[in-house]
Protein backbone atom coordinates (compact mmCIF):
# COMPACT_ATOMS: atom_id res chain seq x y z
CA UNK A 1 0.00 0.00 0.00
CA UNK A 2 1.24 3.49 -0.80
CA UNK A 3 2.11 5.99 1.92
CA UNK A 4 -0.72 8.24 0.71
CA UNK A 5 -3.24 5.45 1.41
CA UNK A 6 -1.86 4.95 4.93
CA UNK A 7 -2.00 8.71 5.50
CA UNK A 8 -5.66 8.77 4.40
CA UNK A 9 -6.55 5.97 6.83
CA UNK A 10 -4.58 7.65 9.64
CA UNK A 11 -6.40 10.97 9.15
CA UNK A 12 -9.79 9.24 8.80
CA UNK A 13 -9.09 7.24 11.98
CA UNK A 14 -7.98 10.37 13.85
CA UNK A 15 -11.15 12.18 12.82
CA UNK A 16 -13.37 9.23 13.80
CA UNK A 17 -11.74 8.99 17.23
CA UNK A 18 -12.05 12.76 17.66
CA UNK A 19 -15.74 12.71 16.80
CA UNK A 20 -16.31 9.78 19.16
CA UNK A 21 -14.52 11.75 21.89
CA UNK A 22 -16.79 14.70 21.15
CA UNK A 23 -19.90 12.56 21.60
CA UNK A 24 -18.55 11.14 24.87
CA UNK A 25 -17.68 14.65 26.12
CA UNK A 26 -21.17 15.90 25.31
CA UNK A 27 -22.72 12.89 27.05
CA UNK A 28 -20.72 13.77 30.19
CA UNK A 29 -21.68 17.47 29.96
CA UNK A 30 -18.08 18.53 29.23
CA UNK A 31 -18.90 21.13 26.63
CA UNK A 32 -15.47 22.83 26.61
CA UNK A 33 -13.76 19.50 25.97
CA UNK A 34 -16.21 18.71 23.15
CA UNK A 35 -15.51 22.08 21.49
CA UNK A 36 -11.76 21.41 21.75
CA UNK A 37 -12.21 17.96 20.14
CA UNK A 38 -14.25 19.44 17.27
CA UNK A 39 -11.55 22.09 16.75
CA UNK A 40 -8.85 19.42 16.49
CA UNK A 41 -10.89 17.29 14.07
CA UNK A 42 -11.67 20.33 11.93
CA UNK A 43 -8.03 21.45 11.89
CA UNK A 44 -6.62 18.02 10.96
CA UNK A 45 -9.27 17.40 8.28
CA UNK A 46 -8.86 20.95 6.92
CA UNK A 47 -5.06 20.67 6.64
CA UNK A 48 -5.43 17.29 4.91
CA UNK A 49 -7.93 18.71 2.39
CA UNK A 50 -5.71 21.73 1.68
CA UNK A 51 -2.74 19.43 1.00
CA UNK A 52 -4.95 17.17 -1.17
CA UNK A 53 -6.14 20.10 -3.29
CA UNK A 54 -2.65 21.62 -3.53
CA UNK A 55 -1.10 18.37 -4.76
CA UNK A 56 -3.97 17.88 -7.23
CA UNK A 57 -3.61 21.42 -8.57
CA UNK A 58 0.17 21.44 -8.96
CA UNK A 59 0.90 17.85 -10.00
CA UNK A 60 1.44 17.48 -13.74
CA UNK A 61 -0.87 15.23 -15.71
CA UNK A 62 0.59 11.75 -16.07
CA UNK A 63 0.70 10.47 -19.65
CA UNK A 64 1.11 6.72 -20.14
CA UNK A 65 2.37 5.24 -23.41
CA UNK A 66 0.70 2.43 -25.33
CA UNK A 67 1.98 -0.96 -24.02
CA UNK A 68 2.65 0.54 -20.55
CA UNK A 69 0.81 -0.93 -17.55
CA UNK A 70 -1.53 0.98 -15.25
CA UNK A 71 -1.94 -1.15 -12.13
CA UNK A 72 -4.55 -0.99 -9.37
CA UNK A 73 -3.51 -3.54 -6.77
CA UNK A 74 -2.97 -6.87 -8.53
CA UNK A 75 -4.98 -5.83 -11.62
CA UNK A 76 -3.04 -4.23 -14.49
CA UNK A 77 -4.47 -2.58 -17.62
CA UNK A 78 -2.37 -2.09 -20.77
CA UNK A 79 -3.45 -0.58 -24.09
CA UNK A 80 -2.15 -2.91 -26.81
CA UNK A 81 -3.72 -1.28 -29.84
CA UNK A 82 -6.16 1.25 -31.23
CA UNK A 83 -7.97 1.46 -34.55
CA UNK A 84 -11.09 2.87 -36.16
CA UNK A 85 -14.08 0.73 -37.10
CA UNK A 86 -15.59 2.09 -40.33
CA UNK A 87 -19.32 1.86 -41.04
CA UNK A 88 -20.38 0.74 -37.56
CA UNK A 89 -22.60 3.79 -37.04
CA UNK A 90 -24.69 4.20 -40.17
CA UNK A 91 -25.29 7.65 -41.60
CA UNK A 92 -23.25 9.42 -38.93
CA UNK A 93 -20.31 11.73 -39.44
CA UNK A 94 -18.84 10.52 -36.15
CA UNK A 95 -16.21 7.79 -36.08
CA UNK A 96 -15.90 4.73 -33.88
CA UNK A 97 -12.56 4.15 -32.17
CA UNK A 98 -11.78 0.69 -30.77
CA UNK A 99 -9.17 0.42 -28.02
CA UNK A 100 -7.72 -3.02 -27.25
CA UNK A 101 -6.86 -3.30 -23.56
CA UNK A 102 -5.04 -6.27 -22.03
CA UNK A 103 -6.20 -6.87 -18.46
CA UNK A 104 -3.83 -8.95 -16.35
CA UNK A 105 -4.36 -10.36 -12.88
CA UNK A 106 -0.92 -10.58 -11.29
CA UNK A 107 -2.29 -12.17 -8.13
CA UNK A 108 -2.61 -15.90 -7.48
CA UNK A 109 -6.38 -15.97 -6.94
CA UNK A 110 -9.24 -14.76 -9.14
CA UNK A 111 -9.83 -11.01 -8.96
CA UNK A 112 -11.63 -8.13 -10.64
CA UNK A 113 -11.61 -4.35 -10.61
CA UNK A 114 -15.38 -3.83 -10.21
CA UNK A 115 -15.55 -0.03 -10.34
CA UNK A 116 -13.20 0.61 -13.30
CA UNK A 117 -14.57 2.59 -16.23
CA UNK A 118 -13.01 4.01 -19.38
CA UNK A 119 -13.62 7.09 -21.48
CA UNK A 120 -11.71 9.08 -24.08
CA UNK A 121 -10.63 12.71 -23.76
CA UNK A 122 -9.78 14.80 -26.81
CA UNK A 123 -7.46 17.80 -27.09
CA UNK A 124 -10.39 20.15 -26.38
CA UNK A 125 -11.28 18.37 -23.12
CA UNK A 126 -14.43 16.71 -24.46
CA UNK A 127 -15.31 13.33 -22.95
CA UNK A 128 -16.37 10.38 -25.13
CA UNK A 129 -17.95 7.37 -23.40
CA UNK A 130 -18.07 3.74 -24.51
CA UNK A 131 -20.72 2.42 -26.85
CA UNK A 132 -22.78 -0.02 -24.74
CA UNK A 133 -22.68 -3.72 -25.53
CA UNK A 134 -19.71 -3.66 -27.91
CA UNK A 135 -16.73 -4.36 -25.65
CA UNK A 136 -16.54 -8.16 -25.68
CA UNK A 137 -14.86 -8.87 -22.34
CA UNK A 138 -15.76 -6.13 -19.86
CA UNK A 139 -13.09 -4.11 -18.07
CA UNK A 140 -14.70 -5.33 -14.84
CA UNK A 141 -14.46 -9.04 -15.77
CA UNK A 142 -13.32 -11.50 -13.10
CA UNK A 143 -9.97 -12.97 -14.14
CA UNK A 144 -8.30 -16.13 -12.87
CA UNK A 145 -5.02 -15.73 -10.99
CA UNK A 146 -1.93 -15.04 -13.10
CA UNK A 147 -4.09 -14.76 -16.25
CA UNK A 148 -4.83 -12.14 -18.88
CA UNK A 149 -7.78 -11.28 -21.12
CA UNK A 150 -8.38 -8.60 -23.75
CA UNK A 151 -11.24 -6.10 -23.67
CA UNK A 152 -12.11 -4.00 -26.72
CA UNK A 153 -14.24 -1.03 -25.70
CA UNK A 154 -15.51 1.11 -28.58
CA UNK A 155 -16.07 4.85 -28.42
CA UNK A 156 -18.16 7.04 -30.70
CA UNK A 157 -16.18 10.25 -31.16
CA UNK A 158 -16.76 13.37 -33.21
CA UNK A 159 -15.10 13.59 -36.60
CA UNK A 160 -13.23 16.68 -35.37
CA UNK A 161 -11.85 14.96 -32.24
CA UNK A 162 -8.04 14.89 -32.17
CA UNK A 163 -5.40 14.17 -29.55
CA UNK A 164 -7.39 11.29 -28.08
CA UNK A 165 -6.35 9.82 -24.75
CA UNK A 166 -7.84 6.92 -22.81
CA UNK A 167 -8.71 7.51 -19.14
CA UNK A 168 -9.27 4.64 -16.70
CA UNK A 169 -11.18 5.79 -13.63
CA UNK A 170 -13.02 4.41 -10.64
CA UNK A 171 -15.60 7.18 -10.84
CA UNK A 172 -16.82 9.76 -8.37
CA UNK A 173 -17.79 9.48 -4.73
CA UNK A 174 -15.41 6.77 -3.58
CA UNK A 175 -12.48 6.71 -1.15
CA UNK A 176 -9.85 7.15 -3.90
CA UNK A 177 -11.16 10.72 -4.31
CA UNK A 178 -9.57 11.58 -0.95
CA UNK A 179 -6.14 9.96 -1.44
CA UNK A 180 -3.36 12.48 -2.04
CA UNK A 181 -1.76 12.07 -5.47
CA UNK A 182 -4.20 9.44 -6.77
CA UNK A 183 -5.36 10.00 -10.36
CA UNK A 184 -8.97 9.79 -9.12
CA UNK A 185 -8.49 12.32 -6.29
CA UNK A 186 -10.48 15.55 -6.12
CA UNK A 187 -9.38 18.17 -8.71
CA UNK A 188 -6.57 15.92 -10.01
CA UNK A 189 -5.87 15.82 -13.73
CA UNK A 190 -6.64 12.27 -14.93
CA UNK A 191 -3.90 9.89 -16.04
CA UNK A 192 -4.25 9.36 -19.79
CA UNK A 193 -2.94 6.86 -22.30
CA UNK A 194 -1.95 8.85 -25.40
CA UNK A 195 -3.53 7.01 -28.35
CA UNK A 196 -1.86 8.97 -31.14
CA UNK A 197 -5.13 9.83 -32.91
PDB file of C-alpha atoms in Angstrom:
ATOM      1  CA  UNK A   1       0.000   0.000   0.000  1.00  0.00           C
ATOM      2  CA  UNK A   2       1.241   3.494  -0.798  1.00  0.00           C
ATOM      3  CA  UNK A   3       2.113   5.990   1.922  1.00  0.00           C
ATOM      4  CA  UNK A   4      -0.725   8.240   0.711  1.00  0.00           C
ATOM      5  CA  UNK A   5      -3.237   5.446   1.415  1.00  0.00           C
ATOM      6  CA  UNK A   6      -1.858   4.954   4.933  1.00  0.00           C
ATOM      7  CA  UNK A   7      -2.000   8.712   5.497  1.00  0.00           C
ATOM      8  CA  UNK A   8      -5.656   8.773   4.403  1.00  0.00           C
ATOM      9  CA  UNK A   9      -6.549   5.969   6.833  1.00  0.00           C
ATOM     10  CA  UNK A  10      -4.582   7.649   9.641  1.00  0.00           C
ATOM     11  CA  UNK A  11      -6.401  10.968   9.154  1.00  0.00           C
ATOM     12  CA  UNK A  12      -9.787   9.236   8.804  1.00  0.00           C
ATOM     13  CA  UNK A  13      -9.095   7.239  11.985  1.00  0.00           C
ATOM     14  CA  UNK A  14      -7.980  10.370  13.851  1.00  0.00           C
ATOM     15  CA  UNK A  15     -11.155  12.182  12.821  1.00  0.00           C
ATOM     16  CA  UNK A  16     -13.370   9.230  13.795  1.00  0.00           C
ATOM     17  CA  UNK A  17     -11.739   8.993  17.229  1.00  0.00           C
ATOM     18  CA  UNK A  18     -12.048  12.765  17.663  1.00  0.00           C
ATOM     19  CA  UNK A  19     -15.740  12.707  16.800  1.00  0.00           C
ATOM     20  CA  UNK A  20     -16.307   9.783  19.159  1.00  0.00           C
ATOM     21  CA  UNK A  21     -14.515  11.752  21.891  1.00  0.00           C
ATOM     22  CA  UNK A  22     -16.786  14.703  21.154  1.00  0.00           C
ATOM     23  CA  UNK A  23     -19.904  12.559  21.602  1.00  0.00           C
ATOM     24  CA  UNK A  24     -18.551  11.136  24.874  1.00  0.00           C
ATOM     25  CA  UNK A  25     -17.676  14.649  26.116  1.00  0.00           C
ATOM     26  CA  UNK A  26     -21.169  15.905  25.309  1.00  0.00           C
ATOM     27  CA  UNK A  27     -22.724  12.886  27.050  1.00  0.00           C
ATOM     28  CA  UNK A  28     -20.723  13.771  30.188  1.00  0.00           C
ATOM     29  CA  UNK A  29     -21.678  17.470  29.963  1.00  0.00           C
ATOM     30  CA  UNK A  30     -18.083  18.529  29.230  1.00  0.00           C
ATOM     31  CA  UNK A  31     -18.905  21.125  26.635  1.00  0.00           C
ATOM     32  CA  UNK A  32     -15.472  22.834  26.605  1.00  0.00           C
ATOM     33  CA  UNK A  33     -13.755  19.503  25.970  1.00  0.00           C
ATOM     34  CA  UNK A  34     -16.210  18.715  23.154  1.00  0.00           C
ATOM     35  CA  UNK A  35     -15.508  22.080  21.492  1.00  0.00           C
ATOM     36  CA  UNK A  36     -11.760  21.408  21.746  1.00  0.00           C
ATOM     37  CA  UNK A  37     -12.213  17.964  20.139  1.00  0.00           C
ATOM     38  CA  UNK A  38     -14.247  19.435  17.274  1.00  0.00           C
ATOM     39  CA  UNK A  39     -11.554  22.090  16.751  1.00  0.00           C
ATOM     40  CA  UNK A  40      -8.847  19.416  16.492  1.00  0.00           C
ATOM     41  CA  UNK A  41     -10.886  17.294  14.073  1.00  0.00           C
ATOM     42  CA  UNK A  42     -11.673  20.333  11.926  1.00  0.00           C
ATOM     43  CA  UNK A  43      -8.028  21.448  11.890  1.00  0.00           C
ATOM     44  CA  UNK A  44      -6.624  18.017  10.959  1.00  0.00           C
ATOM     45  CA  UNK A  45      -9.272  17.405   8.275  1.00  0.00           C
ATOM     46  CA  UNK A  46      -8.856  20.947   6.924  1.00  0.00           C
ATOM     47  CA  UNK A  47      -5.063  20.669   6.635  1.00  0.00           C
ATOM     48  CA  UNK A  48      -5.428  17.287   4.908  1.00  0.00           C
ATOM     49  CA  UNK A  49      -7.931  18.706   2.395  1.00  0.00           C
ATOM     50  CA  UNK A  50      -5.708  21.731   1.676  1.00  0.00           C
ATOM     51  CA  UNK A  51      -2.736  19.425   0.996  1.00  0.00           C
ATOM     52  CA  UNK A  52      -4.946  17.166  -1.166  1.00  0.00           C
ATOM     53  CA  UNK A  53      -6.140  20.099  -3.288  1.00  0.00           C
ATOM     54  CA  UNK A  54      -2.645  21.623  -3.533  1.00  0.00           C
ATOM     55  CA  UNK A  55      -1.105  18.366  -4.757  1.00  0.00           C
ATOM     56  CA  UNK A  56      -3.968  17.876  -7.230  1.00  0.00           C
ATOM     57  CA  UNK A  57      -3.609  21.422  -8.571  1.00  0.00           C
ATOM     58  CA  UNK A  58       0.173  21.439  -8.958  1.00  0.00           C
ATOM     59  CA  UNK A  59       0.903  17.853  -9.998  1.00  0.00           C
ATOM     60  CA  UNK A  60       1.438  17.482 -13.740  1.00  0.00           C
ATOM     61  CA  UNK A  61      -0.873  15.234 -15.709  1.00  0.00           C
ATOM     62  CA  UNK A  62       0.585  11.750 -16.072  1.00  0.00           C
ATOM     63  CA  UNK A  63       0.695  10.472 -19.650  1.00  0.00           C
ATOM     64  CA  UNK A  64       1.113   6.721 -20.141  1.00  0.00           C
ATOM     65  CA  UNK A  65       2.371   5.239 -23.409  1.00  0.00           C
ATOM     66  CA  UNK A  66       0.698   2.430 -25.327  1.00  0.00           C
ATOM     67  CA  UNK A  67       1.980  -0.958 -24.021  1.00  0.00           C
ATOM     68  CA  UNK A  68       2.654   0.537 -20.552  1.00  0.00           C
ATOM     69  CA  UNK A  69       0.808  -0.928 -17.549  1.00  0.00           C
ATOM     70  CA  UNK A  70      -1.526   0.985 -15.246  1.00  0.00           C
ATOM     71  CA  UNK A  71      -1.944  -1.146 -12.133  1.00  0.00           C
ATOM     72  CA  UNK A  72      -4.548  -0.988  -9.373  1.00  0.00           C
ATOM     73  CA  UNK A  73      -3.509  -3.541  -6.775  1.00  0.00           C
ATOM     74  CA  UNK A  74      -2.972  -6.872  -8.532  1.00  0.00           C
ATOM     75  CA  UNK A  75      -4.984  -5.834 -11.621  1.00  0.00           C
ATOM     76  CA  UNK A  76      -3.044  -4.233 -14.495  1.00  0.00           C
ATOM     77  CA  UNK A  77      -4.474  -2.584 -17.621  1.00  0.00           C
ATOM     78  CA  UNK A  78      -2.366  -2.090 -20.766  1.00  0.00           C
ATOM     79  CA  UNK A  79      -3.450  -0.583 -24.089  1.00  0.00           C
ATOM     80  CA  UNK A  80      -2.152  -2.908 -26.806  1.00  0.00           C
ATOM     81  CA  UNK A  81      -3.723  -1.281 -29.842  1.00  0.00           C
ATOM     82  CA  UNK A  82      -6.159   1.253 -31.226  1.00  0.00           C
ATOM     83  CA  UNK A  83      -7.966   1.457 -34.553  1.00  0.00           C
ATOM     84  CA  UNK A  84     -11.087   2.865 -36.163  1.00  0.00           C
ATOM     85  CA  UNK A  85     -14.084   0.733 -37.100  1.00  0.00           C
ATOM     86  CA  UNK A  86     -15.594   2.090 -40.329  1.00  0.00           C
ATOM     87  CA  UNK A  87     -19.324   1.856 -41.039  1.00  0.00           C
ATOM     88  CA  UNK A  88     -20.383   0.740 -37.563  1.00  0.00           C
ATOM     89  CA  UNK A  89     -22.598   3.793 -37.041  1.00  0.00           C
ATOM     90  CA  UNK A  90     -24.691   4.197 -40.173  1.00  0.00           C
ATOM     91  CA  UNK A  91     -25.292   7.650 -41.605  1.00  0.00           C
ATOM     92  CA  UNK A  92     -23.251   9.424 -38.933  1.00  0.00           C
ATOM     93  CA  UNK A  93     -20.310  11.729 -39.442  1.00  0.00           C
ATOM     94  CA  UNK A  94     -18.837  10.517 -36.151  1.00  0.00           C
ATOM     95  CA  UNK A  95     -16.212   7.793 -36.081  1.00  0.00           C
ATOM     96  CA  UNK A  96     -15.905   4.732 -33.882  1.00  0.00           C
ATOM     97  CA  UNK A  97     -12.562   4.155 -32.166  1.00  0.00           C
ATOM     98  CA  UNK A  98     -11.778   0.687 -30.768  1.00  0.00           C
ATOM     99  CA  UNK A  99      -9.168   0.420 -28.023  1.00  0.00           C
ATOM    100  CA  UNK A 100      -7.720  -3.023 -27.251  1.00  0.00           C
ATOM    101  CA  UNK A 101      -6.858  -3.295 -23.556  1.00  0.00           C
ATOM    102  CA  UNK A 102      -5.035  -6.272 -22.030  1.00  0.00           C
ATOM    103  CA  UNK A 103      -6.203  -6.867 -18.462  1.00  0.00           C
ATOM    104  CA  UNK A 104      -3.827  -8.947 -16.350  1.00  0.00           C
ATOM    105  CA  UNK A 105      -4.358 -10.364 -12.883  1.00  0.00           C
ATOM    106  CA  UNK A 106      -0.921 -10.585 -11.286  1.00  0.00           C
ATOM    107  CA  UNK A 107      -2.294 -12.168  -8.129  1.00  0.00           C
ATOM    108  CA  UNK A 108      -2.614 -15.896  -7.479  1.00  0.00           C
ATOM    109  CA  UNK A 109      -6.384 -15.966  -6.942  1.00  0.00           C
ATOM    110  CA  UNK A 110      -9.237 -14.762  -9.145  1.00  0.00           C
ATOM    111  CA  UNK A 111      -9.831 -11.014  -8.957  1.00  0.00           C
ATOM    112  CA  UNK A 112     -11.630  -8.133 -10.636  1.00  0.00           C
ATOM    113  CA  UNK A 113     -11.610  -4.347 -10.607  1.00  0.00           C
ATOM    114  CA  UNK A 114     -15.382  -3.833 -10.210  1.00  0.00           C
ATOM    115  CA  UNK A 115     -15.546  -0.029 -10.339  1.00  0.00           C
ATOM    116  CA  UNK A 116     -13.203   0.610 -13.298  1.00  0.00           C
ATOM    117  CA  UNK A 117     -14.571   2.594 -16.233  1.00  0.00           C
ATOM    118  CA  UNK A 118     -13.007   4.005 -19.379  1.00  0.00           C
ATOM    119  CA  UNK A 119     -13.618   7.087 -21.481  1.00  0.00           C
ATOM    120  CA  UNK A 120     -11.712   9.082 -24.083  1.00  0.00           C
ATOM    121  CA  UNK A 121     -10.633  12.706 -23.763  1.00  0.00           C
ATOM    122  CA  UNK A 122      -9.781  14.797 -26.811  1.00  0.00           C
ATOM    123  CA  UNK A 123      -7.460  17.795 -27.085  1.00  0.00           C
ATOM    124  CA  UNK A 124     -10.391  20.150 -26.380  1.00  0.00           C
ATOM    125  CA  UNK A 125     -11.276  18.372 -23.116  1.00  0.00           C
ATOM    126  CA  UNK A 126     -14.429  16.706 -24.460  1.00  0.00           C
ATOM    127  CA  UNK A 127     -15.311  13.334 -22.954  1.00  0.00           C
ATOM    128  CA  UNK A 128     -16.375  10.384 -25.133  1.00  0.00           C
ATOM    129  CA  UNK A 129     -17.952   7.372 -23.400  1.00  0.00           C
ATOM    130  CA  UNK A 130     -18.074   3.745 -24.510  1.00  0.00           C
ATOM    131  CA  UNK A 131     -20.722   2.421 -26.848  1.00  0.00           C
ATOM    132  CA  UNK A 132     -22.776  -0.018 -24.740  1.00  0.00           C
ATOM    133  CA  UNK A 133     -22.684  -3.718 -25.528  1.00  0.00           C
ATOM    134  CA  UNK A 134     -19.712  -3.660 -27.907  1.00  0.00           C
ATOM    135  CA  UNK A 135     -16.727  -4.362 -25.649  1.00  0.00           C
ATOM    136  CA  UNK A 136     -16.544  -8.158 -25.680  1.00  0.00           C
ATOM    137  CA  UNK A 137     -14.857  -8.868 -22.342  1.00  0.00           C
ATOM    138  CA  UNK A 138     -15.764  -6.127 -19.863  1.00  0.00           C
ATOM    139  CA  UNK A 139     -13.088  -4.115 -18.070  1.00  0.00           C
ATOM    140  CA  UNK A 140     -14.704  -5.334 -14.843  1.00  0.00           C
ATOM    141  CA  UNK A 141     -14.459  -9.043 -15.767  1.00  0.00           C
ATOM    142  CA  UNK A 142     -13.318 -11.498 -13.100  1.00  0.00           C
ATOM    143  CA  UNK A 143      -9.967 -12.974 -14.142  1.00  0.00           C
ATOM    144  CA  UNK A 144      -8.299 -16.130 -12.871  1.00  0.00           C
ATOM    145  CA  UNK A 145      -5.023 -15.729 -10.986  1.00  0.00           C
ATOM    146  CA  UNK A 146      -1.926 -15.042 -13.099  1.00  0.00           C
ATOM    147  CA  UNK A 147      -4.086 -14.759 -16.246  1.00  0.00           C
ATOM    148  CA  UNK A 148      -4.826 -12.136 -18.881  1.00  0.00           C
ATOM    149  CA  UNK A 149      -7.778 -11.279 -21.116  1.00  0.00           C
ATOM    150  CA  UNK A 150      -8.383  -8.605 -23.747  1.00  0.00           C
ATOM    151  CA  UNK A 151     -11.242  -6.103 -23.670  1.00  0.00           C
ATOM    152  CA  UNK A 152     -12.108  -3.999 -26.717  1.00  0.00           C
ATOM    153  CA  UNK A 153     -14.243  -1.026 -25.700  1.00  0.00           C
ATOM    154  CA  UNK A 154     -15.508   1.111 -28.578  1.00  0.00           C
ATOM    155  CA  UNK A 155     -16.073   4.850 -28.415  1.00  0.00           C
ATOM    156  CA  UNK A 156     -18.163   7.038 -30.702  1.00  0.00           C
ATOM    157  CA  UNK A 157     -16.176  10.253 -31.159  1.00  0.00           C
ATOM    158  CA  UNK A 158     -16.764  13.371 -33.210  1.00  0.00           C
ATOM    159  CA  UNK A 159     -15.098  13.593 -36.600  1.00  0.00           C
ATOM    160  CA  UNK A 160     -13.232  16.682 -35.372  1.00  0.00           C
ATOM    161  CA  UNK A 161     -11.853  14.965 -32.237  1.00  0.00           C
ATOM    162  CA  UNK A 162      -8.042  14.888 -32.170  1.00  0.00           C
ATOM    163  CA  UNK A 163      -5.401  14.174 -29.554  1.00  0.00           C
ATOM    164  CA  UNK A 164      -7.385  11.291 -28.082  1.00  0.00           C
ATOM    165  CA  UNK A 165      -6.346   9.825 -24.748  1.00  0.00           C
ATOM    166  CA  UNK A 166      -7.844   6.919 -22.806  1.00  0.00           C
ATOM    167  CA  UNK A 167      -8.714   7.506 -19.144  1.00  0.00           C
ATOM    168  CA  UNK A 168      -9.271   4.642 -16.703  1.00  0.00           C
ATOM    169  CA  UNK A 169     -11.184   5.791 -13.633  1.00  0.00           C
ATOM    170  CA  UNK A 170     -13.016   4.410 -10.639  1.00  0.00           C
ATOM    171  CA  UNK A 171     -15.603   7.183 -10.844  1.00  0.00           C
ATOM    172  CA  UNK A 172     -16.818   9.758  -8.373  1.00  0.00           C
ATOM    173  CA  UNK A 173     -17.787   9.480  -4.731  1.00  0.00           C
ATOM    174  CA  UNK A 174     -15.413   6.766  -3.584  1.00  0.00           C
ATOM    175  CA  UNK A 175     -12.484   6.712  -1.152  1.00  0.00           C
ATOM    176  CA  UNK A 176      -9.851   7.148  -3.902  1.00  0.00           C
ATOM    177  CA  UNK A 177     -11.163  10.719  -4.310  1.00  0.00           C
ATOM    178  CA  UNK A 178      -9.573  11.577  -0.953  1.00  0.00           C
ATOM    179  CA  UNK A 179      -6.141   9.958  -1.436  1.00  0.00           C
ATOM    180  CA  UNK A 180      -3.361  12.479  -2.035  1.00  0.00           C
ATOM    181  CA  UNK A 181      -1.763  12.070  -5.470  1.00  0.00           C
ATOM    182  CA  UNK A 182      -4.199   9.439  -6.770  1.00  0.00           C
ATOM    183  CA  UNK A 183      -5.357  10.003 -10.358  1.00  0.00           C
ATOM    184  CA  UNK A 184      -8.972   9.789  -9.120  1.00  0.00           C
ATOM    185  CA  UNK A 185      -8.491  12.317  -6.294  1.00  0.00           C
ATOM    186  CA  UNK A 186     -10.477  15.552  -6.116  1.00  0.00           C
ATOM    187  CA  UNK A 187      -9.383  18.174  -8.707  1.00  0.00           C
ATOM    188  CA  UNK A 188      -6.570  15.915 -10.005  1.00  0.00           C
ATOM    189  CA  UNK A 189      -5.873  15.816 -13.733  1.00  0.00           C
ATOM    190  CA  UNK A 190      -6.644  12.266 -14.925  1.00  0.00           C
ATOM    191  CA  UNK A 191      -3.896   9.894 -16.037  1.00  0.00           C
ATOM    192  CA  UNK A 192      -4.253   9.364 -19.788  1.00  0.00           C
ATOM    193  CA  UNK A 193      -2.941   6.865 -22.302  1.00  0.00           C
ATOM    194  CA  UNK A 194      -1.952   8.854 -25.402  1.00  0.00           C
ATOM    195  CA  UNK A 195      -3.532   7.014 -28.345  1.00  0.00           C
ATOM    196  CA  UNK A 196      -1.860   8.971 -31.140  1.00  0.00           C
ATOM    197  CA  UNK A 197      -5.130   9.830 -32.911  1.00  0.00           C
TER     198      UNK A 197
END
